[in-house]
Each structure stands twice: as C-alpha cells, then as structure tokens.
Coordinates of N, CA and C in Angstrom, one line a residue:
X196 N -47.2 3.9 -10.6 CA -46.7 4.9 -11.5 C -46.9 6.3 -10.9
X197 N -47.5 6.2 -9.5 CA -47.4 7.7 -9.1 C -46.7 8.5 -8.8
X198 N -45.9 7.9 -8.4 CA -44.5 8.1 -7.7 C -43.5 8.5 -8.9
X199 N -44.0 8.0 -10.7 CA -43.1 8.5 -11.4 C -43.2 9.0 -12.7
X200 N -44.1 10.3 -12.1 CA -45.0 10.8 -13.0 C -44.1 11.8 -13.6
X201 N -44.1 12.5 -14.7 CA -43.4 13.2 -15.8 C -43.6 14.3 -15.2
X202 N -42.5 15.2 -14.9 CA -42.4 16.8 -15.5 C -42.5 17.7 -15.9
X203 N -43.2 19.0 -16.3 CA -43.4 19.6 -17.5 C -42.7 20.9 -17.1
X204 N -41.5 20.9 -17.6 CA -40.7 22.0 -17.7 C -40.1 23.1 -18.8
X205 N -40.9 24.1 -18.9 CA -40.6 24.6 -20.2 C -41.2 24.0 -21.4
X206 N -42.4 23.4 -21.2 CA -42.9 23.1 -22.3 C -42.8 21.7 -22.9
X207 N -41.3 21.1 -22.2 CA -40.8 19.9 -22.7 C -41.1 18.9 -21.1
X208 N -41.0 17.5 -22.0 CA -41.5 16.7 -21.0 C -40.0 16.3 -20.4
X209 N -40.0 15.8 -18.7 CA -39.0 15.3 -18.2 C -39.1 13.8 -17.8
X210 N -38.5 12.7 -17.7 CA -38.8 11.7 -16.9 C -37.7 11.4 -16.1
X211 N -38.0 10.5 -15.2 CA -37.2 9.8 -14.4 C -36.6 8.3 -15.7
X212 N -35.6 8.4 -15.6 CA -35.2 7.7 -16.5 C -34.8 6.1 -16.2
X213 N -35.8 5.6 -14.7 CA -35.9 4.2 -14.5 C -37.8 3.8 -15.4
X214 N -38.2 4.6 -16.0 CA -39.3 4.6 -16.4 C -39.1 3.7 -18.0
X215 N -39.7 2.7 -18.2 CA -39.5 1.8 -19.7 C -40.0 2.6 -20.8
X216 N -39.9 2.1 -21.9 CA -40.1 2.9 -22.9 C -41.5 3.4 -22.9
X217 N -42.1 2.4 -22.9 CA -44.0 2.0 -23.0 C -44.3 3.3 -22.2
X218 N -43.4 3.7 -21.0 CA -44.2 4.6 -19.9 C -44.1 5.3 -20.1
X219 N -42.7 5.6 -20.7 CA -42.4 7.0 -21.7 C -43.5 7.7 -22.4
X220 N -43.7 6.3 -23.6 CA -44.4 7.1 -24.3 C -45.7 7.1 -24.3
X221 N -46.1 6.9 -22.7 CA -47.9 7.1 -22.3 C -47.5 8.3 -22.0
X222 N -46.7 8.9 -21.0 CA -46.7 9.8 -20.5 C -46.3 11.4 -21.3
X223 N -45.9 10.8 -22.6 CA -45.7 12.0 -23.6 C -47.2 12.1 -24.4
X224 N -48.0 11.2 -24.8 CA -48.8 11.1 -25.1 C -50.2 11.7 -24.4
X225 N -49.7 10.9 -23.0 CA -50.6 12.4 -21.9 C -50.6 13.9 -21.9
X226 N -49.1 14.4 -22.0 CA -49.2 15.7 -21.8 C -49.0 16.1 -23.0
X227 N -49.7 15.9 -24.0 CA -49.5 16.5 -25.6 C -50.9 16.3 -25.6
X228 N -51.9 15.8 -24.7 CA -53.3 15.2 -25.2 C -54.6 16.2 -24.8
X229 N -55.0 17.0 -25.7 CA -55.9 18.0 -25.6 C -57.1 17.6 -24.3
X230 N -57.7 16.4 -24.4 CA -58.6 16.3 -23.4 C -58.4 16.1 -22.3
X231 N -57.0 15.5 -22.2 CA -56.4 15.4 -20.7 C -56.2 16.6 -20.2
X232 N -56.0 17.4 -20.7 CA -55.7 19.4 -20.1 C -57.4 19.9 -20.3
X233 N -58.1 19.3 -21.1 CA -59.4 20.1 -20.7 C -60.2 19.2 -19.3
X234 N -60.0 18.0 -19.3 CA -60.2 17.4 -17.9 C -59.6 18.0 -16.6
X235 N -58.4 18.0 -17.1 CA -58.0 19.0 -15.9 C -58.3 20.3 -15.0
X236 N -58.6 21.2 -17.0 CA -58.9 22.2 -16.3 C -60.4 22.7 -16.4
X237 N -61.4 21.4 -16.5 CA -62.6 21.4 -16.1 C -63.1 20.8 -14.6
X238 N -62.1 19.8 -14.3 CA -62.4 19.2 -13.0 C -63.2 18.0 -13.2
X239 N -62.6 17.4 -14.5 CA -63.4 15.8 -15.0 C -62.1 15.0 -13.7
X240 N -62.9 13.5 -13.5 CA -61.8 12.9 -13.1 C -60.7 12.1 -14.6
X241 N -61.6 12.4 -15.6 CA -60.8 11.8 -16.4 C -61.1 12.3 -17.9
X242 N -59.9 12.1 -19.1 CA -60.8 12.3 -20.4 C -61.7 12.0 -20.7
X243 N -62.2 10.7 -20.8 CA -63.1 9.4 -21.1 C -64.7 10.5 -20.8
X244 N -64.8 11.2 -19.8 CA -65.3 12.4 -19.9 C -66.4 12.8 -21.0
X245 N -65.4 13.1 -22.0 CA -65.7 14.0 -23.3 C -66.1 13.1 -24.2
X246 N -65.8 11.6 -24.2 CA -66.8 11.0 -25.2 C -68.1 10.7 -24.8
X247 N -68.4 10.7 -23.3 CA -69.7 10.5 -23.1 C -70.3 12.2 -23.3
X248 N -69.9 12.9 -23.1 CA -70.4 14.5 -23.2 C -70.8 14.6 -25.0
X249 N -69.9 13.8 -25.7 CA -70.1 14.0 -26.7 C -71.4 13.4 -27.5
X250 N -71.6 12.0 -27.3 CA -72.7 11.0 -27.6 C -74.1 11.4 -27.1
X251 N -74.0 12.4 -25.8 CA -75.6 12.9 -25.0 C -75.5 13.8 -26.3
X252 N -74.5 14.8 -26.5 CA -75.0 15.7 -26.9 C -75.7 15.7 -28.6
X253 N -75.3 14.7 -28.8 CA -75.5 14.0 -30.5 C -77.2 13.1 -30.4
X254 N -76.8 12.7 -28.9 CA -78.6 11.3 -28.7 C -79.3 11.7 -27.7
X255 N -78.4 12.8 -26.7 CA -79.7 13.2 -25.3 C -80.4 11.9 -25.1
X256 N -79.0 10.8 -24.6 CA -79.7 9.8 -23.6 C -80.0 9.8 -22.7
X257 N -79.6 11.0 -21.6 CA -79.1 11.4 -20.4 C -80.1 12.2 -19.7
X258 N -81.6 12.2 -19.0 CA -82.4 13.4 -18.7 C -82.5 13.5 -17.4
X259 N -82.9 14.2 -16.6 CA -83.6 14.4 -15.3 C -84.4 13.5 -15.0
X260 N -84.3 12.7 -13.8 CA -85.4 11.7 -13.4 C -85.0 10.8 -13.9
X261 N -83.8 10.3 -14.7 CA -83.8 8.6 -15.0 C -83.1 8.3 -13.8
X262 N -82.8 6.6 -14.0 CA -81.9 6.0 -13.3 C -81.2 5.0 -14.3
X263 N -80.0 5.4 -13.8 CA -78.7 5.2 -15.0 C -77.6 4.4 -13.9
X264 N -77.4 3.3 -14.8 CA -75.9 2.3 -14.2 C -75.1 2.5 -15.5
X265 N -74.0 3.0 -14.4 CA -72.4 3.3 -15.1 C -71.7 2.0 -15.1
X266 N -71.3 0.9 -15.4 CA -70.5 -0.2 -15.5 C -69.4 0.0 -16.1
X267 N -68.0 0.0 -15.2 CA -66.8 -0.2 -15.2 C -66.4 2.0 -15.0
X268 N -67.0 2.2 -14.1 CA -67.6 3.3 -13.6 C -66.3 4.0 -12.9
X269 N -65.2 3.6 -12.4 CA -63.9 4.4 -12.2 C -62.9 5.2 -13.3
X270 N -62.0 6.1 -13.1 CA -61.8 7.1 -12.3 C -63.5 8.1 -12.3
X271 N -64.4 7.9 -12.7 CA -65.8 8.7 -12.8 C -66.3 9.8 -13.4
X272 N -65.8 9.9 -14.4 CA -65.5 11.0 -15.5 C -67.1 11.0 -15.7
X273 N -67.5 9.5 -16.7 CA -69.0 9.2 -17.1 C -70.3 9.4 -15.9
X274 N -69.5 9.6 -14.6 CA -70.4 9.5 -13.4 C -70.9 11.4 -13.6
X275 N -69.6 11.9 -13.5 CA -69.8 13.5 -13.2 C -70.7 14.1 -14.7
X276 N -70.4 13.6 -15.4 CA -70.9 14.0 -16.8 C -72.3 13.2 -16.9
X277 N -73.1 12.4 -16.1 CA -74.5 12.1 -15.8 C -75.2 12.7 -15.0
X278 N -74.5 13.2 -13.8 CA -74.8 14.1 -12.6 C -75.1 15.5 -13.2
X279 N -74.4 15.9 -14.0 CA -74.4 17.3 -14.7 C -75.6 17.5 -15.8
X280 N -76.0 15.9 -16.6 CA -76.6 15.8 -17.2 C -78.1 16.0 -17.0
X281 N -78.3 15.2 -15.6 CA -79.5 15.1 -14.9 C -79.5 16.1 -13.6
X282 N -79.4 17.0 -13.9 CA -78.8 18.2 -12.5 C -79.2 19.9 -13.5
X283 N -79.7 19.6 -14.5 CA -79.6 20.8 -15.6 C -80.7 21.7 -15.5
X284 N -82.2 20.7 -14.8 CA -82.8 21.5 -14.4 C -82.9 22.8 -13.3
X285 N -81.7 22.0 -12.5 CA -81.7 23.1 -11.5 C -82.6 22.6 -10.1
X286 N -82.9 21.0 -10.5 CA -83.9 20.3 -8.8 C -82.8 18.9 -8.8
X287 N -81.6 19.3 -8.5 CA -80.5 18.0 -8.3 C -81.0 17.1 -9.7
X288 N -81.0 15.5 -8.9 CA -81.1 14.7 -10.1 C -82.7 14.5 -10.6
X289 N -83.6 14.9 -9.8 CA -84.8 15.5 -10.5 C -85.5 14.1 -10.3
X290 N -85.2 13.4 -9.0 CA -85.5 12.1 -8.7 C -85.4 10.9 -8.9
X291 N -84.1 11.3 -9.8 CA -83.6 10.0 -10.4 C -82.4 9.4 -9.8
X292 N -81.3 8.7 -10.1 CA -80.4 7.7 -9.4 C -79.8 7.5 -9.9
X293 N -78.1 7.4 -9.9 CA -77.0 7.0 -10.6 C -76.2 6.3 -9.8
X294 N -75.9 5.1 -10.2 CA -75.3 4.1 -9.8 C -74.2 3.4 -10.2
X295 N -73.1 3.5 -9.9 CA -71.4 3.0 -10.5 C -71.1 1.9 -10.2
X296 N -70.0 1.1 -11.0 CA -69.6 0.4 -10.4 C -68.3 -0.1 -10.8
X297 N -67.3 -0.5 -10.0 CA -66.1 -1.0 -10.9 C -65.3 -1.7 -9.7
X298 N -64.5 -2.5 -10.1 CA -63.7 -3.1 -9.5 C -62.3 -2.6 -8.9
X299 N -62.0 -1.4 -9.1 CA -61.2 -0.2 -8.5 C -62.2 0.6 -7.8
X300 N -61.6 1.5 -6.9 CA -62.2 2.4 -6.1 C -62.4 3.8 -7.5
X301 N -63.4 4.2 -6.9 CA -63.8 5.6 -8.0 C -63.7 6.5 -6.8
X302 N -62.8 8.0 -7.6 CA -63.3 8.9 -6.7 C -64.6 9.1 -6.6
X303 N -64.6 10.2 -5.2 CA -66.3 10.2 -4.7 C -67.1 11.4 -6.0
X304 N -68.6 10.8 -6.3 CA -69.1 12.1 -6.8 C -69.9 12.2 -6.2
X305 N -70.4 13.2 -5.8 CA -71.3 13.0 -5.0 C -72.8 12.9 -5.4
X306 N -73.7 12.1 -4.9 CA -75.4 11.6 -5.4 C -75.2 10.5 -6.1
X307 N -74.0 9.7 -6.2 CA -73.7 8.9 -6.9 C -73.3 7.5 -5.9
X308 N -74.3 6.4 -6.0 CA -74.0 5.0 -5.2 C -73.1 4.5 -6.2
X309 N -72.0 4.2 -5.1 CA -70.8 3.1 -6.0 C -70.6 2.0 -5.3
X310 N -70.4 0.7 -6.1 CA -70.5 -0.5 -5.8 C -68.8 -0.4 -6.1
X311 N -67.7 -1.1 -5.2 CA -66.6 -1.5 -5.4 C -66.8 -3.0 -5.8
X312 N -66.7 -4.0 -6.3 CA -66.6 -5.2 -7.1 C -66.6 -5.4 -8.5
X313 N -66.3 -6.7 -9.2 CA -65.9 -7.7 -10.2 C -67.2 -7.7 -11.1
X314 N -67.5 -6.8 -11.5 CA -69.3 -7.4 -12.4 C -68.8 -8.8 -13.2
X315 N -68.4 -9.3 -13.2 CA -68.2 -10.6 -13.9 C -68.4 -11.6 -12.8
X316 N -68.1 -11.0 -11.5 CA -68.6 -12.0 -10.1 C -70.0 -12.5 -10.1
X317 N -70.3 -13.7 -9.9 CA -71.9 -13.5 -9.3 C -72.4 -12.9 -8.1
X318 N -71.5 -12.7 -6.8 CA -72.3 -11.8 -5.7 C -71.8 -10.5 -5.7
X319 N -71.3 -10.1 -7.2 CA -71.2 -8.7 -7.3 C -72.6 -8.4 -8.2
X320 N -72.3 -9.3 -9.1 CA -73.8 -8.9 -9.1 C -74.9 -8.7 -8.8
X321 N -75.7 -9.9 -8.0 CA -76.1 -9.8 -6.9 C -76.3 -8.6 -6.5
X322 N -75.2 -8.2 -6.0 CA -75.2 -6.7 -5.2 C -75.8 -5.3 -5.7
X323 N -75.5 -5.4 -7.1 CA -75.8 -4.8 -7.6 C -77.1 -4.4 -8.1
X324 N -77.8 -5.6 -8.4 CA -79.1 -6.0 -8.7 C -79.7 -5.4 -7.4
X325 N -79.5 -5.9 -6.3 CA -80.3 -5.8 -5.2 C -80.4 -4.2 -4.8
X326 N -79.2 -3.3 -5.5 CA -79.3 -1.9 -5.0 C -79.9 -1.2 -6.2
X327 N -80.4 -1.6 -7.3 CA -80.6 -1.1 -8.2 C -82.6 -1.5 -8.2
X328 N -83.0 -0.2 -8.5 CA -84.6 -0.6 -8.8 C -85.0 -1.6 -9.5
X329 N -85.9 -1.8 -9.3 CA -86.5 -2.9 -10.6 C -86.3 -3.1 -12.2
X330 N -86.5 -1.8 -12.4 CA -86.1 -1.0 -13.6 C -85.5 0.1 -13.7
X331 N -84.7 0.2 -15.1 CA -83.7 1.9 -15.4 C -84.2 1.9 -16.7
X332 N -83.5 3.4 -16.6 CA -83.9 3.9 -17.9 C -82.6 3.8 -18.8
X333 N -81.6 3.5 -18.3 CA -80.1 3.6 -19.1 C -79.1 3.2 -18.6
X334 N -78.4 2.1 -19.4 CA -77.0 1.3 -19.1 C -75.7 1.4 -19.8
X335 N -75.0 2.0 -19.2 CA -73.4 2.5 -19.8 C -72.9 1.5 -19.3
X336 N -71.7 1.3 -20.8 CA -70.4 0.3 -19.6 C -69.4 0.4 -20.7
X337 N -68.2 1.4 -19.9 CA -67.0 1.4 -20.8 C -66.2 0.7 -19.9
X338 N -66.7 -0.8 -19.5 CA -65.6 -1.6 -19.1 C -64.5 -1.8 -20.4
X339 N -63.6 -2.5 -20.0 CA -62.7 -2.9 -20.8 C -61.7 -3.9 -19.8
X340 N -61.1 -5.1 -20.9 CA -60.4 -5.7 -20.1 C -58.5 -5.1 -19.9
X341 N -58.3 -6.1 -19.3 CA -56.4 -5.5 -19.2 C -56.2 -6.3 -20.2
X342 N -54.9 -4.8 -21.1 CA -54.8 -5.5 -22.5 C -54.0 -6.1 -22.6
X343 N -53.8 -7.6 -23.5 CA -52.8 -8.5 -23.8 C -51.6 -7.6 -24.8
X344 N -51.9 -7.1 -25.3 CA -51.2 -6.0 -27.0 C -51.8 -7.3 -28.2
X345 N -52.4 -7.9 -27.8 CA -52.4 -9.5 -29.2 C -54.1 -8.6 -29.3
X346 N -54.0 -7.9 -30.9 CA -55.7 -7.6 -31.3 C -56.6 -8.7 -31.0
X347 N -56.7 -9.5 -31.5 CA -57.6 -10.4 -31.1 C -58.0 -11.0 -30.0
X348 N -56.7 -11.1 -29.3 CA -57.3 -11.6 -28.0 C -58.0 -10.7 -27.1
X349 N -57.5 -9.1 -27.5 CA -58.8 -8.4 -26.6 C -59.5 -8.3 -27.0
X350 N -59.7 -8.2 -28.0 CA -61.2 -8.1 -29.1 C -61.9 -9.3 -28.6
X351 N -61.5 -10.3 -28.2 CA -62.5 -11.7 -27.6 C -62.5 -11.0 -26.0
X352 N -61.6 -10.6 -25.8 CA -61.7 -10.7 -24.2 C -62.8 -9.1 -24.1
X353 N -62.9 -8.4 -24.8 CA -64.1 -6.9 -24.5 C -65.4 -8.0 -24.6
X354 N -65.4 -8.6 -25.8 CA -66.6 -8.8 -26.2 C -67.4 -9.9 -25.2
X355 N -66.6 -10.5 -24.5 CA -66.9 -11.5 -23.1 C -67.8 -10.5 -22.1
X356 N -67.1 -9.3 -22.1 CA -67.8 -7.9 -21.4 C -69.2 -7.6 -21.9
X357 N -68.8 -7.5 -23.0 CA -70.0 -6.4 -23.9 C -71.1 -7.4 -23.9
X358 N -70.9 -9.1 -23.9 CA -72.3 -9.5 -23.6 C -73.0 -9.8 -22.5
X359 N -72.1 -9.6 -21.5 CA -72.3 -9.9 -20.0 C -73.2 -8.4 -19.3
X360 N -72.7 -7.0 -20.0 CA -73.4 -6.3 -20.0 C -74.6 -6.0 -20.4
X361 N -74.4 -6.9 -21.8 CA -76.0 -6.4 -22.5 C -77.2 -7.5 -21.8
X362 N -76.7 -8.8 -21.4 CA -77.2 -9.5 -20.7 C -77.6 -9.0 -19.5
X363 N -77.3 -7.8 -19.1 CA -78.0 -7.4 -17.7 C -78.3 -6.0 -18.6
X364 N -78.4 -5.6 -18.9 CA -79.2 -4.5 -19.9 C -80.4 -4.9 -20.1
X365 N -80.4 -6.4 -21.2 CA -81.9 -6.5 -21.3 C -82.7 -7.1 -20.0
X366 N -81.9 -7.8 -19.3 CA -83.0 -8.0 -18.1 C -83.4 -6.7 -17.3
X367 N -82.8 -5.4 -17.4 CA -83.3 -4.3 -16.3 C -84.0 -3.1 -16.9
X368 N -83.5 -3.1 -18.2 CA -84.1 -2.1 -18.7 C -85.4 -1.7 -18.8
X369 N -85.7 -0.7 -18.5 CA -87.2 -0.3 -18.6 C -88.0 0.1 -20.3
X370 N -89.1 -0.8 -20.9 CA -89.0 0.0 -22.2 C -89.3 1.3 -22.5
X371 N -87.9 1.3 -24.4 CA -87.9 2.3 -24.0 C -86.6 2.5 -24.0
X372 N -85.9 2.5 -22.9 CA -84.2 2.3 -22.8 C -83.3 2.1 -23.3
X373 N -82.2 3.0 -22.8 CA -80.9 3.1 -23.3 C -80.0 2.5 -23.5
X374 N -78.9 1.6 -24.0 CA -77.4 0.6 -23.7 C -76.8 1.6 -24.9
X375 N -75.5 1.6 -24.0 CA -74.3 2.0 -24.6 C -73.0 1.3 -24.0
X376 N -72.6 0.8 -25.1 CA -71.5 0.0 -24.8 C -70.1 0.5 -25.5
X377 N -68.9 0.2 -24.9 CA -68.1 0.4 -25.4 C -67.3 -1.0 -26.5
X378 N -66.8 -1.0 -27.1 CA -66.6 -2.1 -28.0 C -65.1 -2.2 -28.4
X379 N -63.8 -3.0 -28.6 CA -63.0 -2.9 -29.2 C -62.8 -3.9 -30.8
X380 N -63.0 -2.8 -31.8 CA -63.5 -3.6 -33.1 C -62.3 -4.8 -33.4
X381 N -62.8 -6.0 -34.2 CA -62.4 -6.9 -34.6 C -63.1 -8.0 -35.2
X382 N -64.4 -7.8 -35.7 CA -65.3 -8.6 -36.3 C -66.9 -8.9 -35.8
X383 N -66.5 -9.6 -34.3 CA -67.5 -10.2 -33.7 C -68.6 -9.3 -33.3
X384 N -68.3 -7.5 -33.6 CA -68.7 -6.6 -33.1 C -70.2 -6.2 -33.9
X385 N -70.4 -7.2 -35.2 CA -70.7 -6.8 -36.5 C -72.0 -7.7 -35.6
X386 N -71.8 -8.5 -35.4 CA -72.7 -9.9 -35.2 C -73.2 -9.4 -33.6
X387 N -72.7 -8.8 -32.9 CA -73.1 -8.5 -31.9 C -74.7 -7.6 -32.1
X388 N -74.0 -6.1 -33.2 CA -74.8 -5.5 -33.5 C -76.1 -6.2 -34.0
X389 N -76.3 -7.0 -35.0 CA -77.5 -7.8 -35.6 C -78.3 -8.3 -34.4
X390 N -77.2 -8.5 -33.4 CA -78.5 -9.1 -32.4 C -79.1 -8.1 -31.6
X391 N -78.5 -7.2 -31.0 CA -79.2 -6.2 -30.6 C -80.2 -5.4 -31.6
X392 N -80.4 -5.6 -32.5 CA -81.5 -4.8 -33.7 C -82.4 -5.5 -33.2
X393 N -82.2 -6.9 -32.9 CA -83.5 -7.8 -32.3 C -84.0 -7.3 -31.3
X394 N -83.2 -6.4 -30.3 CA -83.6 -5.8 -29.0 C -84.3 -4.8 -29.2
X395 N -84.0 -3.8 -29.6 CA -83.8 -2.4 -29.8 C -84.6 -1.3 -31.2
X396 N -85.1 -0.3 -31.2 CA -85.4 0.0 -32.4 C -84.7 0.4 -32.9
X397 N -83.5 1.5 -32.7 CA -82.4 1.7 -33.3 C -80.8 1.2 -32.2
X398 N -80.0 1.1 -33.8 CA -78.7 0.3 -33.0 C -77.8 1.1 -34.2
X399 N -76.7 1.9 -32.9 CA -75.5 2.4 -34.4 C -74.1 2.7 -33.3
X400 N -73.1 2.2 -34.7 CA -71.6 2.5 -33.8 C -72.0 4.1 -33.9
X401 N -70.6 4.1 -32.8 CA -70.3 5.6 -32.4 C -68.9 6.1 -32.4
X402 N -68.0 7.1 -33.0 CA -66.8 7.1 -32.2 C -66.8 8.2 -32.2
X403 N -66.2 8.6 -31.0 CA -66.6 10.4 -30.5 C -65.0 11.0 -31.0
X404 N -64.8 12.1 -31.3 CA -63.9 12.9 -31.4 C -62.9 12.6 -30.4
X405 N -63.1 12.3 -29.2 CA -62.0 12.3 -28.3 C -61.5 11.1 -28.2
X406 N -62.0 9.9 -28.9 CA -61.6 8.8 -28.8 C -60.1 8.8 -29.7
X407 N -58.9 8.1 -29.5 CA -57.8 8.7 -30.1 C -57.5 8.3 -31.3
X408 N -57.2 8.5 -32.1 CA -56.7 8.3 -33.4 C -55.7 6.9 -33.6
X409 N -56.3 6.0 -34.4 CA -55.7 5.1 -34.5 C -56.5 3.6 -33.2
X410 N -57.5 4.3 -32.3 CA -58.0 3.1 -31.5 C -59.0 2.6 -32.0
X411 N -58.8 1.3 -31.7 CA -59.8 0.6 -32.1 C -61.2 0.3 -31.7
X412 N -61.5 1.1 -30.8 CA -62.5 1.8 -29.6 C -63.1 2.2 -30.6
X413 N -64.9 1.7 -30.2 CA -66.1 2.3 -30.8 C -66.9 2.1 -29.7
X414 N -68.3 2.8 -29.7 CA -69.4 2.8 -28.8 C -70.4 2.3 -29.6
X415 N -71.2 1.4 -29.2 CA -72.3 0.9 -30.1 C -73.6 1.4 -29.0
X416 N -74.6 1.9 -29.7 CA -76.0 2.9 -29.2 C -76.8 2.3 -29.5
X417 N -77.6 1.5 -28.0 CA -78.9 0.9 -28.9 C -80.2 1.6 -27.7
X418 N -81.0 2.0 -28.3 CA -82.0 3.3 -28.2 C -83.2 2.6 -28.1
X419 N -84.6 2.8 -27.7 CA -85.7 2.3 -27.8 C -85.8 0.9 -27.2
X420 N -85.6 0.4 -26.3 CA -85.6 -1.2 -26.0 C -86.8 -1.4 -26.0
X421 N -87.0 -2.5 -27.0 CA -88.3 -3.1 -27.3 C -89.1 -3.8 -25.6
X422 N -88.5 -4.4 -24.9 CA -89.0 -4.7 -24.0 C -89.5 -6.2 -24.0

C-alpha cells in the first residue's frame, strides 16, 4: 500500500483510483483521524500511541526502573510511550529495560531490545525468555490477529493470543505486577476476566478515548499480581 498512499489536496482526499473500496475507505478514515495527525505531529510511530499514554495516565503502570515486555510491539508507538514513561526522571530508563517484540520489523527506538519473531513459536519464545530477566514488573500485548471480517472468528482467534500472553505473564511476572492486554469483545472476554481475579488483586476493562468508535477493542488491566 505504499506506493498507493492518498493525497491531501486542498483539504480533500485524492486516490489513485486502482485502489478497492475497503482501501478507500481506510485511507479516508486515516486522514479525517485526529490521532493519526497528533502522531504525526508528535513523532509517535503510530496512534495506538495515545491509548497506552492514556491508561499510564489513569493507572501509572509505567515507572523508572521497571522492566517492561511490549508483545506484538511494532510499528512502536507503545515502545516510545514507555521510554518516555521511564525516562521522566531525567537518569534514561533509571535502570530498567524494555523489550519488544513482534513478528514484523519495528522501527528503531532507541534503549529498546527488539526480538523479530512469531510469539506463538516455541523458539521465539525461547528467545525471548532467554533475553528477558528472570523477572518484570509489566507485560503489554496489543497483539492482535489478521482479521477474518466474521466477529466471532476473531474474537476466538484474539483470545488464542490473550491467553498465550497471560500464560507468559503469570510465569514472569514479578509480584506485584502489571498485564495489560488488549481484547476483542465477544463473550469469552467475561470468563477470561474471572480468571484473572484469581491472579491479580485488581482486574478492569479499559477503553481509551482513542480507541475508535464503534470497535470492538477493549484493554483489560490486571494490577497487583498475587504471585
């Protein structure tokens, strides 16, 4: 799609008119989309950005000195917005460690280890495990799978994710610790939650302001890991 990216002339959008409808209307949707112009003209790699900016600033999961894994960690919006987070004192990351990962290349942030691989692999994770301390203080993952358009089938196919993550959450976490997951609602999200209460002292959805209207995208926050 890079090669057939939209126009903005006068205000009005242009396309190349070998572009299908669907692309059309991402691409109108992009340049009408308030966070995409403040990513830009903040220097995020991405919107996705402003919902994690939004949830520190509501839970201050984010401090100086942790060590934090970003899961499904490309274009790096959630990387730069942890770096900034743990960088506030003014001593870099304040001895802490942030670690990405995704199966695309992420641009570079810098202080930030990125793993290129499949977390659903076992010698990606592996890999991962082996570069990662013993313990963290906090685990993000706005993985998500490629969507079918059928609700339910990605709602099965996120939630394949979301326990593959929390399954390496509760093995690394240090107590005490952080999971935040990203979620696409459809039921099983309800039952997910009950089990994490079992984990965690507190467990609550989330949906940030920049998340778009009409998605079915929520963040579920579970806080205090019992250990």
């Amino acid at each position: 799609m890079t090669e057939k990216k939209r126009e903005i002339i006068g205000g009005k959008t242009k396309f190349n008119n070998k572009l299908s409808d669907s692309s059309k209307q991402y691409l109108l949707r992009q340049a009408k989309d308030q966070y995409v112009r403040m990513a830009i003209e903040q220097g995020y790699h991405s919107r996705a950005a402003f919902k994690l900016k939004e949830i520190n600033e509501k839970r201050k999961i984010i401090k100086p000195g942790m060590t934090v894994v970003d899961l499904g960690a490309a274009p790096g919006g959630w990387c730069q917005v942890i770096k900034e987070e743990m960088s506030k004192d003014g001593k870099g990351l304040g001895g802490g460690q942030i670690i990405g990962l995704d199966k695309i290349w992420m641009q570079d942030v810098e202080e930030v280890l990125f793993i290129k691989g499949d977390f659903t692999k076992d010698e990606v994770l592996e890999d991962l495990l082996y570069k990662c301390p013993e313990k963290v203080n906090v685990v993000l993952s706005d993985m998500a799978p490629e969507t079918s358009g059928h609700d339910g089938t990605d709602h099965l196919r996120i939630m394949s994710l979301v326990e593959m993550a929390a399954d390496f959450a509760l093995n690394i976490l240090k107590p005490n610790g952080t999971f935040l997951v990203k979620i696409f609602q459809g039921g099983e999200e309800i039952k997910f939650r009950e089990e994490m209460r079992k984990k965690f002292a507190k467990v609550e959805f989330i949906k940030p302001k920049s998340s778009r209207k009409g998605s079915r995208e929520v963040f579920l926050l579970c806080t205090k890991f019992k250990g």
